[in-house]
């Protein structure tokens, strides 16, 4: 429920509480906020703000914790990173080096995953509206599995596979009609959501798939939503999946693979993070006895806590009498959209050690974009920060940079990767001229200019 519950004023976790559960971050008297071994002021001095920072060490540590949790059940799973959470090539490469595969939802993500060195045999293609060219590209690449979301899509895929003279390994994505108990915009497993095949049609469609040319049904897939921190919705959904496996086998059909989806939640504010050990136990408990291959598709859990967005306070703006002041940042909703889109709460920590221990005050934290929705937090309790103070927005590694836009003609922010004691720019700040480099003005619009120039 984390994303749905508006923060209650005055009860925000302190800087110390935020740091205590984020092992890659520490506050040093001289250097201020340090990520792994790199003072974040060093990065802000060199590149300015807003700037995204990803911690390679955090990505690796989290991948290892997840893999270890599943290995401990005796039934290892194959881990497919959900590329939509963060599609930067360097992020994908760090995870690939740990053994991660990928879950992609577009032809573009497929190309990114391949470019980053993730082999097609470790890539799964999900999504409710794959186009024929996307299917063709996936089949030509030799993709491990295509998760099909409808009978209609299955027919299209059969057509494409036949034309290519290839066979598509298919899992049917089932909509289990289970409420993941998360924010409405990130719930995907309800009957009212667009995702997946209705539960009661799954077995018939699986049988039909086995008769279609170019289609090789290998299993079932499920993904019930995102930012899930309780195990009960998973358990319910997986139990329904197990019933389907038995029903499919009772029809004499072959099934060898189960894709359990992503969705494991993290601690943005003071939620208890979804534990990989608990997820492993749920999957093992409900599905482990069926003798199938198992896969998961985590995005947020792996990448979210590995990323920060550095920003600077442009000014403090006084509000109405008796109301908290506005801290206007140089980052905005075009950079980090989650607060506007999902009412998401992100921790905020000053980069300077002195600011971090300043007396707490109540503030509204906003960006400069011309939208009331451009707000990072209402009534936030933060240490007093003056104009020019730098800060880090926490847990921005998933659904952060990937959702950025150039709204208000704001260039895309720079991106940095930190690894131990080194750091590198992994994407330059977008130049202003790039904003219109692909624009063109049709010649005939000039013919409609008024002789006066249409002046005021
Ligand atoms: C978005 C998505 C994921 C990843 O979700 P997280 O909440 O980031 O773990 C996994 N599988 C599918 C099909 C998705 O659409």
XYZ file of N, CA and C in Angstrom, residues 222 243 362:
9
model
N 2.837 -15.099 -15.183
C 1.949 -14.303 -14.359
C 2.727 -13.100 -13.859
N -2.906 -24.900 -9.994
C -4.138 -25.582 -10.434
C -4.170 -25.688 -11.956
N 8.912 21.935 8.452
C 7.878 21.427 7.570
C 7.964 22.203 6.247
